[in-house]
Short mmCIF file of C-alpha atoms in Angstrom, two decimals:
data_model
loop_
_atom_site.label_atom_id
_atom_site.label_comp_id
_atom_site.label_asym_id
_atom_site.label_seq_id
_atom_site.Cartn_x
_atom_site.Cartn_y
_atom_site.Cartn_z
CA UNK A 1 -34.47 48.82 -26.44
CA UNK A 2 -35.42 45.56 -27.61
CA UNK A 3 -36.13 42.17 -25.17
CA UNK A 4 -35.19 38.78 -26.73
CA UNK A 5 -36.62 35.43 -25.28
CA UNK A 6 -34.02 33.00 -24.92
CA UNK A 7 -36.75 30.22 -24.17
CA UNK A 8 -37.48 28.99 -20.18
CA UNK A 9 -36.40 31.82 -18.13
CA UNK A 10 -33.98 33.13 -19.81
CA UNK A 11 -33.92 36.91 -21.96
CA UNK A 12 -30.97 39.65 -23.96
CA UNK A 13 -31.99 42.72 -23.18
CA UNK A 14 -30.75 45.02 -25.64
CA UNK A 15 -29.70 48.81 -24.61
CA UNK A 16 -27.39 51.37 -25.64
CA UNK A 17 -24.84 50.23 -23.28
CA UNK A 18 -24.97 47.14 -24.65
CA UNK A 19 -26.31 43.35 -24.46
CA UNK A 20 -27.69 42.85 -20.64
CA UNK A 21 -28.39 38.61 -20.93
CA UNK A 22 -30.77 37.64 -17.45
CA UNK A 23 -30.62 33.98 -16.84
CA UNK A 24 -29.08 32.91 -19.72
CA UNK A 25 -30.08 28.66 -19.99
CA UNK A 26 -29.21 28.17 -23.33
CA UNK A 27 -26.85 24.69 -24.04
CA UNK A 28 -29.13 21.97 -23.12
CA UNK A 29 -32.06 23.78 -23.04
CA UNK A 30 -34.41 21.73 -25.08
CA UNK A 31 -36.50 24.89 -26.17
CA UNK A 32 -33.75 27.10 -27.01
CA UNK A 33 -33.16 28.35 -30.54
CA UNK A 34 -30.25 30.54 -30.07
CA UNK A 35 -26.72 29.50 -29.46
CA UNK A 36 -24.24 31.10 -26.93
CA UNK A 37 -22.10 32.32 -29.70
CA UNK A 38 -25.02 34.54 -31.06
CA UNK A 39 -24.31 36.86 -27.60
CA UNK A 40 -21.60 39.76 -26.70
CA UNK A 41 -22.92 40.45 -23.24
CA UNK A 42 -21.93 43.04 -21.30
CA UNK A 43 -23.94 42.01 -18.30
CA UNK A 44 -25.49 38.97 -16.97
CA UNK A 45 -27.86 39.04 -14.24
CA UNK A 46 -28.98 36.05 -12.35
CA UNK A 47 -31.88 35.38 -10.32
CA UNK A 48 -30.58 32.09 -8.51
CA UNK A 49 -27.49 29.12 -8.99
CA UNK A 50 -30.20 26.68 -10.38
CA UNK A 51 -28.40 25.10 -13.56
CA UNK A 52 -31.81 25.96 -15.63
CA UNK A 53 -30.98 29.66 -14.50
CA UNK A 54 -27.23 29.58 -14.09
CA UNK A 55 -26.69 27.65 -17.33
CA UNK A 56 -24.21 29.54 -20.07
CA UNK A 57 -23.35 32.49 -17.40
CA UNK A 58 -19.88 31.14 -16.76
CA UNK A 59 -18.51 30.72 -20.01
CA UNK A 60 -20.04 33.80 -21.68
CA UNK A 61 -18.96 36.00 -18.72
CA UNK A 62 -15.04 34.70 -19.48
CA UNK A 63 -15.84 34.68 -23.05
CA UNK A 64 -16.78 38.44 -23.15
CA UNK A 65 -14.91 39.86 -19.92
CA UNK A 66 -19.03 40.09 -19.23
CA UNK A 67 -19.55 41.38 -15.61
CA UNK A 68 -22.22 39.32 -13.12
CA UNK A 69 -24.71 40.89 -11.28
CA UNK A 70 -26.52 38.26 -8.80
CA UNK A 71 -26.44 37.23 -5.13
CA UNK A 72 -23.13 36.99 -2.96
CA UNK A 73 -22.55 33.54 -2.95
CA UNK A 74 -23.34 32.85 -6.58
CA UNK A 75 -20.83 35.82 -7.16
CA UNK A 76 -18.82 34.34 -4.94
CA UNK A 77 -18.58 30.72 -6.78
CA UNK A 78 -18.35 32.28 -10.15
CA UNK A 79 -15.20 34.78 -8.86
CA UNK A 80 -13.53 31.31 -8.23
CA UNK A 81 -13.88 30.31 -11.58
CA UNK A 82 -12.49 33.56 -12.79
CA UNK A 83 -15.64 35.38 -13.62
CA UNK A 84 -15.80 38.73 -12.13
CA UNK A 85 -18.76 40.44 -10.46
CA UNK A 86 -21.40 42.28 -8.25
CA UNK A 87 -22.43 40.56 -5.86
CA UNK A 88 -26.11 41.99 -4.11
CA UNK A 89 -28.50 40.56 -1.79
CA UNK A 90 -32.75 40.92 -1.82
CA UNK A 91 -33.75 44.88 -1.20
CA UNK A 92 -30.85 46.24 -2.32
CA UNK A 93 -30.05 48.44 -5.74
CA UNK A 94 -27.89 49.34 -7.41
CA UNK A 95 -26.97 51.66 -10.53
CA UNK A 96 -25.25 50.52 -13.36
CA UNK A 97 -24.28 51.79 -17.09
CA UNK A 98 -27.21 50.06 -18.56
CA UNK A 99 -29.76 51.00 -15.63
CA UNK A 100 -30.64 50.06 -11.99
CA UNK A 101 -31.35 46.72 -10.58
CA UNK A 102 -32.98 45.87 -7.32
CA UNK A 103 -33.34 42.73 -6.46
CA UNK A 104 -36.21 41.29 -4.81
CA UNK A 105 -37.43 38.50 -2.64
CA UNK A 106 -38.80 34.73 -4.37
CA UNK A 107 -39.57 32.26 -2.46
CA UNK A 108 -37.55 28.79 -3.63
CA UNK A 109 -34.26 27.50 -3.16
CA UNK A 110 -31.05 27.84 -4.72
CA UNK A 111 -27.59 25.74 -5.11
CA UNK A 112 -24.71 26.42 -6.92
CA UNK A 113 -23.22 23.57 -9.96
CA UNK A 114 -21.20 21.76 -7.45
CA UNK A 115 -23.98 21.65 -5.31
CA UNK A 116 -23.29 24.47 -2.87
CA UNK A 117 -25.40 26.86 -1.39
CA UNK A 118 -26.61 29.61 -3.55
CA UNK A 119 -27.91 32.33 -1.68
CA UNK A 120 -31.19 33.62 -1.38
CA UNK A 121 -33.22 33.24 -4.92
CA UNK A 122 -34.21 36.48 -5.88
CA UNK A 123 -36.53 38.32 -8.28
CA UNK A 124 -34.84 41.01 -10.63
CA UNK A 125 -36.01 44.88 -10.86
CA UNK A 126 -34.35 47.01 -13.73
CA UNK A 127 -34.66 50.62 -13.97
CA UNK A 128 -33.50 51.56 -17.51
CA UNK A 129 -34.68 54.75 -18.74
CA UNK A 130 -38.04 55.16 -18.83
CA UNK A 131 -38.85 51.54 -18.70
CA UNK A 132 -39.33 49.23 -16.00
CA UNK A 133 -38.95 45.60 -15.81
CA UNK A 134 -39.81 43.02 -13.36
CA UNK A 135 -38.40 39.38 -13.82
CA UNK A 136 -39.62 37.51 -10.57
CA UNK A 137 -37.49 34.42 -10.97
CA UNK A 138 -37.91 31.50 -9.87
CA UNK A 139 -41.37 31.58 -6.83
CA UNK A 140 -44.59 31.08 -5.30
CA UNK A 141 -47.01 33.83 -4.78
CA UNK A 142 -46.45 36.43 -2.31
CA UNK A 143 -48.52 39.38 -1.08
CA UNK A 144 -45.33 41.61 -0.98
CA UNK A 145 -45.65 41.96 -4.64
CA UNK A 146 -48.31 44.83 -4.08
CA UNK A 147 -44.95 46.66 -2.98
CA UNK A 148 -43.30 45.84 -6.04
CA UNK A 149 -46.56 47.69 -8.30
CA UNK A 150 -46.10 51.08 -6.20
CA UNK A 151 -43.85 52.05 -9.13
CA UNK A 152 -45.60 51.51 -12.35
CA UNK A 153 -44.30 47.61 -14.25
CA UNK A 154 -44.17 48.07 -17.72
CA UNK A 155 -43.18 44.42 -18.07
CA UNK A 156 -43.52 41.51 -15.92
CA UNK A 157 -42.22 38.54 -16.55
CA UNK A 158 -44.12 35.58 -14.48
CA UNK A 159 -43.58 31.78 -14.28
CA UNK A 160 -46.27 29.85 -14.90
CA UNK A 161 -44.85 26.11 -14.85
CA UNK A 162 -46.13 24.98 -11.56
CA UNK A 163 -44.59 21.90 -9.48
CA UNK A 164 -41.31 24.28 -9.00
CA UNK A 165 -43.05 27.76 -8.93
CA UNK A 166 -45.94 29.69 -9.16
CA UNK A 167 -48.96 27.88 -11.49
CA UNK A 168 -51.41 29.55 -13.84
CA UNK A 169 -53.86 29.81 -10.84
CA UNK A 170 -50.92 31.87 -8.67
CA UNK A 171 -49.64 33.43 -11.61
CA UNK A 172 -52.87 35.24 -12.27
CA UNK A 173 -52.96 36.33 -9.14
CA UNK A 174 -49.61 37.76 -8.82
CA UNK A 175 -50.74 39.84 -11.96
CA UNK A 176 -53.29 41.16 -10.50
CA UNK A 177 -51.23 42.28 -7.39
CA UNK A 178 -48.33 43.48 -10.10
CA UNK A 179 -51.02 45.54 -12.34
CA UNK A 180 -48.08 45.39 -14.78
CA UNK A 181 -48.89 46.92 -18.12
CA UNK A 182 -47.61 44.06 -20.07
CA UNK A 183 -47.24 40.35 -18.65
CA UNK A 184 -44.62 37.76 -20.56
CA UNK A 185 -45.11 34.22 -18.85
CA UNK A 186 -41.96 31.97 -18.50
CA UNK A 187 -40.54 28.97 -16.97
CA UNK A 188 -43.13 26.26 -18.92
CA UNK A 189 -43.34 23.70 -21.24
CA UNK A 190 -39.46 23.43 -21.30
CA UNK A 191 -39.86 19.90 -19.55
CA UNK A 192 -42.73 17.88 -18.82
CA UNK A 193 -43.13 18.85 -15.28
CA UNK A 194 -43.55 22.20 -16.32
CA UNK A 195 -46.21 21.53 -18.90
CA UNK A 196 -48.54 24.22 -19.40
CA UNK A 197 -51.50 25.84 -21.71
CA UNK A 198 -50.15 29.27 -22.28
CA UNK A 199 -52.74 30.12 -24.40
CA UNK A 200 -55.49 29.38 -21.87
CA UNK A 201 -53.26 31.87 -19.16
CA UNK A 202 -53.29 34.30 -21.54
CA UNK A 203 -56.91 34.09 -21.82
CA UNK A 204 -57.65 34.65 -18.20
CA UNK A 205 -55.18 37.46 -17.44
CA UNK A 206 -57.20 39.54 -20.14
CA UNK A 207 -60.43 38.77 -19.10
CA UNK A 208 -59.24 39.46 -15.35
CA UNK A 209 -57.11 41.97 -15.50
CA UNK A 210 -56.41 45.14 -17.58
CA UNK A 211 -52.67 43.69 -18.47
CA UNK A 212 -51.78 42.31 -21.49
CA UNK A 213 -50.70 38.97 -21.98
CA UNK A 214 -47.97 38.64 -24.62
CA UNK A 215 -46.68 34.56 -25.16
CA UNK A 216 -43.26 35.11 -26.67
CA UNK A 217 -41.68 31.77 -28.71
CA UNK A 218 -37.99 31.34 -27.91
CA UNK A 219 -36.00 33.58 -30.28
CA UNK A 220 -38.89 36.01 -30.62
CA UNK A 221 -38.64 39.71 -29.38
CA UNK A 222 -40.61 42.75 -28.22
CA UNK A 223 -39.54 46.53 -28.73
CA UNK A 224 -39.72 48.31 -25.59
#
């Protein structure tokens, strides 16, 4: 299996069942190095309705007959634009070809493209094979993540931006309450609100903590 950073929040998570694309933000996104066309997703899974999150969803789902895994009402608004899907809520799992997801609590907001509400924001477990992944979306810092490291994290992958989410400062701490193995920060330095040192996280989380800090460029992967 191989993860591919997409640049903001956004990753292609490549399996034997095929392309699995998690908040895929990739036309407008000033960061981004791939185009849309460079993905035959299966899956997309969404943590919120936020355009920055939401982004090329729509037309890759009708594009590829891709199916999309996110909250009710974001299911919901994308069914009515002829996209079909699974629509969950926070706490609940469920098994698919490529592996489980759970979806989790984050604290922010969500709206859909025209503006309508978009559900409860959500951070994304998957349970493929022997791996296990933790994208926490868009959020602040909450204690409940100790729940979320009862099952061992093989990757986390944290926002760091502040103004919108978590900070460095909270980010380091929801690391240490994750105790993932390795930590991938996200959501920075895509606009200047978001503006970060990346380097300077890094530093701390491995002179903190026993995770390691890996700062992927847009377009660059990891094997897992």
């Amino acid at each position: 299996m191989k993860l591919h950073y997409l640049g903001h929040s956004g990753f292609c998570l490549y399996t034997s069942q095929g392309q699995v694309l998690i908040d895929p933000f990739l036309t407008g996104n000033p960061v981004a190095v791939d185009k849309p066309e460079a993905f035959d997703a299966e899956y997309i899974v969404l943590s919120h309705g936020h355009g920055d999150h939401y982004g090329d969803s729509e037309g890759l789902a009708k594009k590829h007959d891709a199916l999309l895994i996110g909250s009710f009402e974001v299911v919901n608004y994308a069914a009515k634009q002829g996209v079909k899907g699974h629509g969950m809520n926070p706490g609940g799992a469920w098994q698919f070809p490529f592996g489980k997801v759970k979806f989790t609590p984050a604290f922010h907001s969500s709206s859909l493209p025209d503006g309508s509400y978009g559900g409860q924001p959500m951070g994304i477990v998957l349970e493929l094979a022997h791996k296990r992944l933790y994208h926490a979306g868009d959020t602040a810092l909450f204690s409940d993540m100790s729940l979320i490291a009862r099952k061992t994290i093989d990757v986390a992958m944290l926002p760091i931006g502040d103004n919108f989410t978590m900070g460095p400062e909270d980010a380091l701490e929801a690391v240490k309450l994750l105790k993932a193995k390795k930590v991938i920060p996200i959501h920075y330095n895509t606009f200047g609100l978001i503006a970060q040192d990346v380097n300077a996280f890094k530093a701390q989380v491995e002179a903190e903590t026993d995770s390691q800090c890996i700062i992927l460029a847009p377009g660059a992967s990891i094997q897992l």
